[in-house]
PDB file of C-alpha atoms in Angstrom:
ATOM      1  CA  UNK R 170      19.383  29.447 -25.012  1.00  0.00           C
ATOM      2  CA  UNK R 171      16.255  32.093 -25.729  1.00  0.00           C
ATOM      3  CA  UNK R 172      15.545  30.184 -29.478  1.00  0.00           C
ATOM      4  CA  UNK R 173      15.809  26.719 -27.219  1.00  0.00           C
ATOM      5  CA  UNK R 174      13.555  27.775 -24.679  1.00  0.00           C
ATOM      6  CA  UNK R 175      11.287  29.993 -26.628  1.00  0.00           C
ATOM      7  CA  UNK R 176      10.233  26.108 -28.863  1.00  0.00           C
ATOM      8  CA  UNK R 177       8.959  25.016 -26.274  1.00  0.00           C
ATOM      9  CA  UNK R 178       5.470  23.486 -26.776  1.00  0.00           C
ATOM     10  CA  UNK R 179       3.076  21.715 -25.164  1.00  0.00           C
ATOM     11  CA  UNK R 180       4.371  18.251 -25.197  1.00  0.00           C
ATOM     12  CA  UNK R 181       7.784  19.305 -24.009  1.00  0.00           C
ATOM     13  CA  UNK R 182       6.040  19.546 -20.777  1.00  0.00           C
ATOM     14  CA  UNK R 183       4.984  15.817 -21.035  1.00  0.00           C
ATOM     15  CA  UNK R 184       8.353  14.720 -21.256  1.00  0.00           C
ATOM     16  CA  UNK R 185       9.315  16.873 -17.970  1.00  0.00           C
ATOM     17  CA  UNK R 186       6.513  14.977 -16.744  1.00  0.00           C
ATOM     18  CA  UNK R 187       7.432  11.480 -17.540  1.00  0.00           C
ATOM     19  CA  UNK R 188      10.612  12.014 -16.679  1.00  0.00           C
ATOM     20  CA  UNK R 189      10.110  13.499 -13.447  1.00  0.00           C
ATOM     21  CA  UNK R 190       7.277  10.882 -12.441  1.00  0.00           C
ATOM     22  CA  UNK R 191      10.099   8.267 -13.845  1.00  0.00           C
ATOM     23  CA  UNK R 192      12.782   9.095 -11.229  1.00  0.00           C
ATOM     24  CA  UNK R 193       9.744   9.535  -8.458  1.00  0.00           C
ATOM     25  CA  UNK R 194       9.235   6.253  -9.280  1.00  0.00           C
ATOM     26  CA  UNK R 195      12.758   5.600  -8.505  1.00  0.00           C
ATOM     27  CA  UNK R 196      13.201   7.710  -4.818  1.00  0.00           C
ATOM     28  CA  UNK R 197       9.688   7.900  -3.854  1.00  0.00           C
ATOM     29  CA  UNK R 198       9.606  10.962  -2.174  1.00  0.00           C
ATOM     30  CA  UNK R 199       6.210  12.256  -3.653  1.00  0.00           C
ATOM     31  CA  UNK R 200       7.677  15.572  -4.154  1.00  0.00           C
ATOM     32  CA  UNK R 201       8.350  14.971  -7.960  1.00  0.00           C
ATOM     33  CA  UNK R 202       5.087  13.023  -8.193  1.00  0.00           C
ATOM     34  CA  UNK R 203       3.875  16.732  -7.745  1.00  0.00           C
ATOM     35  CA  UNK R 204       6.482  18.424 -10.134  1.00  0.00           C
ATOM     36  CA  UNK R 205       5.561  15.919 -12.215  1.00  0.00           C
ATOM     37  CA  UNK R 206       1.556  16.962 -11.990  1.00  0.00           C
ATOM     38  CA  UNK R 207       2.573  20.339 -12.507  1.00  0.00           C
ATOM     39  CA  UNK R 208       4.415  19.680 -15.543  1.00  0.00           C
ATOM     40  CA  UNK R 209       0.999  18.072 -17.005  1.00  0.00           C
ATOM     41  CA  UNK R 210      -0.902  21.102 -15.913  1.00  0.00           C
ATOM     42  CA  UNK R 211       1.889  23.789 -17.492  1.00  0.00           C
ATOM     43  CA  UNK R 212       1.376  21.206 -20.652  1.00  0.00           C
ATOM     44  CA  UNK R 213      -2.215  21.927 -20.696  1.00  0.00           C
ATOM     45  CA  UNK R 214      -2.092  25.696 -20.186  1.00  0.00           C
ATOM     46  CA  UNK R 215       0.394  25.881 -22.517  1.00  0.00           C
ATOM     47  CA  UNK R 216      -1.822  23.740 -25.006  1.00  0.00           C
ATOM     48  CA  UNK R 217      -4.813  26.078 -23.975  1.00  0.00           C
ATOM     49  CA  UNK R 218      -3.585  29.889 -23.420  1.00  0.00           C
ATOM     50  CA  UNK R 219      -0.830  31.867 -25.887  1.00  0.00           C
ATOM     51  CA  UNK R 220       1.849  32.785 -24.381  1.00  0.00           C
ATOM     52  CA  UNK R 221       5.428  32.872 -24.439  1.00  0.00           C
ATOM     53  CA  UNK R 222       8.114  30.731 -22.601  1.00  0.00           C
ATOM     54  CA  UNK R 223       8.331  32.950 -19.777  1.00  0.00           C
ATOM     55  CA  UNK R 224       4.770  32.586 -18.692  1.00  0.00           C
ATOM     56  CA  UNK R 225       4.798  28.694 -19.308  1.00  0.00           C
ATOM     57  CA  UNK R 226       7.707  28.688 -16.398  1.00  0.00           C
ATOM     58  CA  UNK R 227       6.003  30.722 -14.137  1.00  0.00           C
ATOM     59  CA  UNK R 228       3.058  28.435 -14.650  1.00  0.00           C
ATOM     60  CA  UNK R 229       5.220  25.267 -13.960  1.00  0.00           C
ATOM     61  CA  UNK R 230       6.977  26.764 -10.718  1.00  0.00           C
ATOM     62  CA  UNK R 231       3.845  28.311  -9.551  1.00  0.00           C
ATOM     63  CA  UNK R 232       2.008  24.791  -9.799  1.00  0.00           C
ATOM     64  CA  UNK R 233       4.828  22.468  -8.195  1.00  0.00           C
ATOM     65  CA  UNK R 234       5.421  24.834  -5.183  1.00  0.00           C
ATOM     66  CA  UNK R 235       1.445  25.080  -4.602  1.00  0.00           C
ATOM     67  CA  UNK R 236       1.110  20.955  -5.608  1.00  0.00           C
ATOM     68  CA  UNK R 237       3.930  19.951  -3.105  1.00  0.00           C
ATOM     69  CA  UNK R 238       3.448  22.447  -0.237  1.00  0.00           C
ATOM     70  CA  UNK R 239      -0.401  21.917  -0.546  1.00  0.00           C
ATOM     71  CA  UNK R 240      -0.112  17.792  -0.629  1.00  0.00           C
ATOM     72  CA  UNK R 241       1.997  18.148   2.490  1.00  0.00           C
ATOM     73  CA  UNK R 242      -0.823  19.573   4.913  1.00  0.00           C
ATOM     74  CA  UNK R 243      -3.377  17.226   2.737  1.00  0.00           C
ATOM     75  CA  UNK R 244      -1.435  13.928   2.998  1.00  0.00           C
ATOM     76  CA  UNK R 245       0.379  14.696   6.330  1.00  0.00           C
ATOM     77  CA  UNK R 246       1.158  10.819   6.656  1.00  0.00           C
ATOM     78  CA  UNK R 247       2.239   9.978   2.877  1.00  0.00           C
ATOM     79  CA  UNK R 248       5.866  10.037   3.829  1.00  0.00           C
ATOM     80  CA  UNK R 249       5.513   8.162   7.146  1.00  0.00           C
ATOM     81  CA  UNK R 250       6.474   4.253   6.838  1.00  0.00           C
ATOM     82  CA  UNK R 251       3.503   2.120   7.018  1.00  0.00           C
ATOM     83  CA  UNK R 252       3.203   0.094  10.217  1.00  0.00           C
ATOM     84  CA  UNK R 253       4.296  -3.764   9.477  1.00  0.00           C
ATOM     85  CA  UNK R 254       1.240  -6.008   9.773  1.00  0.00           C
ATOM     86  CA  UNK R 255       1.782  -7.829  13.198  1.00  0.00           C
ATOM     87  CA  UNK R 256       1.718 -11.189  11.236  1.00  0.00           C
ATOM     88  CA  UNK R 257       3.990 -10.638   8.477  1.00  0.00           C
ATOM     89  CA  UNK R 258       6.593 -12.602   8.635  1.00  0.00           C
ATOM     90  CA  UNK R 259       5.639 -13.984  11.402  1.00  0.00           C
ATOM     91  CA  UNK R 260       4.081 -17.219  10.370  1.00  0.00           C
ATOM     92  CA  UNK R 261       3.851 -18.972  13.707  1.00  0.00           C
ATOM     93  CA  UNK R 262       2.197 -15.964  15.125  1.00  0.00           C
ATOM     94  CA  UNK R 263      -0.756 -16.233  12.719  1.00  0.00           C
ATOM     95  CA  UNK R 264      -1.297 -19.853  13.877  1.00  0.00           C
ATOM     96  CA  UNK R 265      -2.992 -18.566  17.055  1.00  0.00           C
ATOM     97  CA  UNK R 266      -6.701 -19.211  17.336  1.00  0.00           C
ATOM     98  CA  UNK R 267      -6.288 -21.579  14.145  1.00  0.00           C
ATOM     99  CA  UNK R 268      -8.018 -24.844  14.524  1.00  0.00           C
ATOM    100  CA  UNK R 269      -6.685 -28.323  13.732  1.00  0.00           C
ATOM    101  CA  UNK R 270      -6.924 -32.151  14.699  1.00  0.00           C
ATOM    102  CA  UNK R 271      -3.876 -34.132  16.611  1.00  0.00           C
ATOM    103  CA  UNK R 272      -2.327 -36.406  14.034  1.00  0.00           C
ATOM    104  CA  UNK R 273       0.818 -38.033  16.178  1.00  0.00           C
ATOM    105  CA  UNK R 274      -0.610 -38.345  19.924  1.00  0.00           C
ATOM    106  CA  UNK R 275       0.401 -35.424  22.211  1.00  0.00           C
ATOM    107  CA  UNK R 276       1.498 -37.134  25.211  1.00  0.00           C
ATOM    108  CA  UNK R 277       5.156 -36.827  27.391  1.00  0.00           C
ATOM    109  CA  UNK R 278       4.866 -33.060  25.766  1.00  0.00           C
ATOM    110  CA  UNK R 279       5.427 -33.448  21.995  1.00  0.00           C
ATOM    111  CA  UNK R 280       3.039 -35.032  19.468  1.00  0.00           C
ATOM    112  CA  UNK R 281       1.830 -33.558  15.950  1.00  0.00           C
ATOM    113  CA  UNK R 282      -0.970 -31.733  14.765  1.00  0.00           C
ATOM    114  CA  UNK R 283      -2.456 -30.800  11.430  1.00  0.00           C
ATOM    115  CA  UNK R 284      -4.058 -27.197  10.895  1.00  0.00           C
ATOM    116  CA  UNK R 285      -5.244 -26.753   6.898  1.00  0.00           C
ATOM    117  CA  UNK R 286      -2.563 -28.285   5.003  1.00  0.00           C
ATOM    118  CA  UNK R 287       0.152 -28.220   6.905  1.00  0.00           C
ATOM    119  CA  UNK R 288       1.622 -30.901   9.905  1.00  0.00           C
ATOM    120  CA  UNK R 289       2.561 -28.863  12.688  1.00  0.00           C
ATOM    121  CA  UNK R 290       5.087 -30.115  15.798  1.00  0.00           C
ATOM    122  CA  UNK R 291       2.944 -29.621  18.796  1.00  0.00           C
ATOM    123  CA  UNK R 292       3.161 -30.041  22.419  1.00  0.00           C
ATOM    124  CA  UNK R 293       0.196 -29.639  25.166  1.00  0.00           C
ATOM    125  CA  UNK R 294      -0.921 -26.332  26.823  1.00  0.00           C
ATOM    126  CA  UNK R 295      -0.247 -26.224  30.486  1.00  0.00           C
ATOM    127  CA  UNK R 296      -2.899 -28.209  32.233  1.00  0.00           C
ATOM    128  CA  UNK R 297      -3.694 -30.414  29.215  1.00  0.00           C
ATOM    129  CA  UNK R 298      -3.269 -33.945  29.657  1.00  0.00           C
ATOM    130  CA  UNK R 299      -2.256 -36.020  26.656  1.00  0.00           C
ATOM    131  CA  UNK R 300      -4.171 -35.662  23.264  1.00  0.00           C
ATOM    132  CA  UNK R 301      -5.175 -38.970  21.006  1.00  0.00           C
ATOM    133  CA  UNK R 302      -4.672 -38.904  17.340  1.00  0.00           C
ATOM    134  CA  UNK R 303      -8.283 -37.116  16.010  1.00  0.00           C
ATOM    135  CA  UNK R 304      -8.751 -34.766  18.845  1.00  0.00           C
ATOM    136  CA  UNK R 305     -10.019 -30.934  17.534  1.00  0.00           C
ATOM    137  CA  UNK R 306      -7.447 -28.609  18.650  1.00  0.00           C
ATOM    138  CA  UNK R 307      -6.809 -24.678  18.798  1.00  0.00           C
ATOM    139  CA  UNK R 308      -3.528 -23.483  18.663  1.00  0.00           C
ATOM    140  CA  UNK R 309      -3.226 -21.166  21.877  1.00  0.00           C
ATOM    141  CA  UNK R 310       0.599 -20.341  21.950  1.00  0.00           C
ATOM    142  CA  UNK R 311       3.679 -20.721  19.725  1.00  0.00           C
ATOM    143  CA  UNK R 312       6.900 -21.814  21.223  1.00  0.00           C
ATOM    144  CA  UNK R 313       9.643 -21.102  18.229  1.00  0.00           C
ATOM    145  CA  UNK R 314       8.072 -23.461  15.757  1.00  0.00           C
ATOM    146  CA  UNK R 315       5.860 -25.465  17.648  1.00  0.00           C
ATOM    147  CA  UNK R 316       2.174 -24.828  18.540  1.00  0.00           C
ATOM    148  CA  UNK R 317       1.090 -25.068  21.394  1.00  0.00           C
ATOM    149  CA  UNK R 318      -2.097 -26.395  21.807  1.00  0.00           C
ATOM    150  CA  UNK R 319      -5.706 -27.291  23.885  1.00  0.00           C
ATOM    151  CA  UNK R 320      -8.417 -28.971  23.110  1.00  0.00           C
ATOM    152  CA  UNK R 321     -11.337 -27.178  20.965  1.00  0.00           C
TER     153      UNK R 321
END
């Protein structure tokens, strides 16, 4: 195991370093994106300053314990799930506030309205009397997938 260890080269610690920034890729936990950092810096020392096997290892746990205990008071939040946009997914939600024009007349409640490209069921805000075909609308509700809608 000494003769194994004691070949070890420079280049060895690149393929620590793919490999471990291959199965980070895999679990994301960022912990092995930082073994894998260290493994690139142990390459370099190794590349740089004589030494034997020993020190190379000392170099490589010395740099992944600093590396992952240091990025965990520097990026506090990198393990924390990002908050979900509040539209994603959502697509009725991001009609609010959208503008449009009335393409079937609104009137007894339902009608149809077109906002960009798309033909929307629609039916009138409270308080709005019926809509003729043309009016400019804005979308100020969404009632499961119809808009629900005022004049502009």
């Amino acid at each position: 195991m000494a003769d194994l260890l004691s070949q070890m080269t420079w280049w060895h610690w690149l393929v620590v370093a793919l490999v471990a920034f291959g199965v980070e890729m895999m679990t994301g936990t960022f912990d092995l994106l930082m073994v894998s950092i260290a493994a690139v810096l142990t390459a370099i020392f190794s590349a740089i300053v004589p030494g034997g096997w020993q020190m190379q290892f000392v170099v490589f746990a010395a740099m992944s314990i600093v590396l992952i205990v240091g990025s965990r008071y520097v990026f506090p939040g990198l393990r924390k799930a990002a908050p979900e946009h509040p539209t994603l997914n959502k697509r009725m939600a991001g009609l609010i506030g959208q503008r449009g024009e009335v393409t079937r007349e609104i009137s007894g409640g339902h009608g149809q309205v077109r906002i960009g490209d798309t033909v929307w069921g629609a039916e009138a805000a409270e308080g709005e009397g019926p809509l003729a075909v043309g009016t400019s609308i804005v979308v100020a509700a969404t009632n499961a997938n119809t808009a629900v809608v005022r004049k502009a």
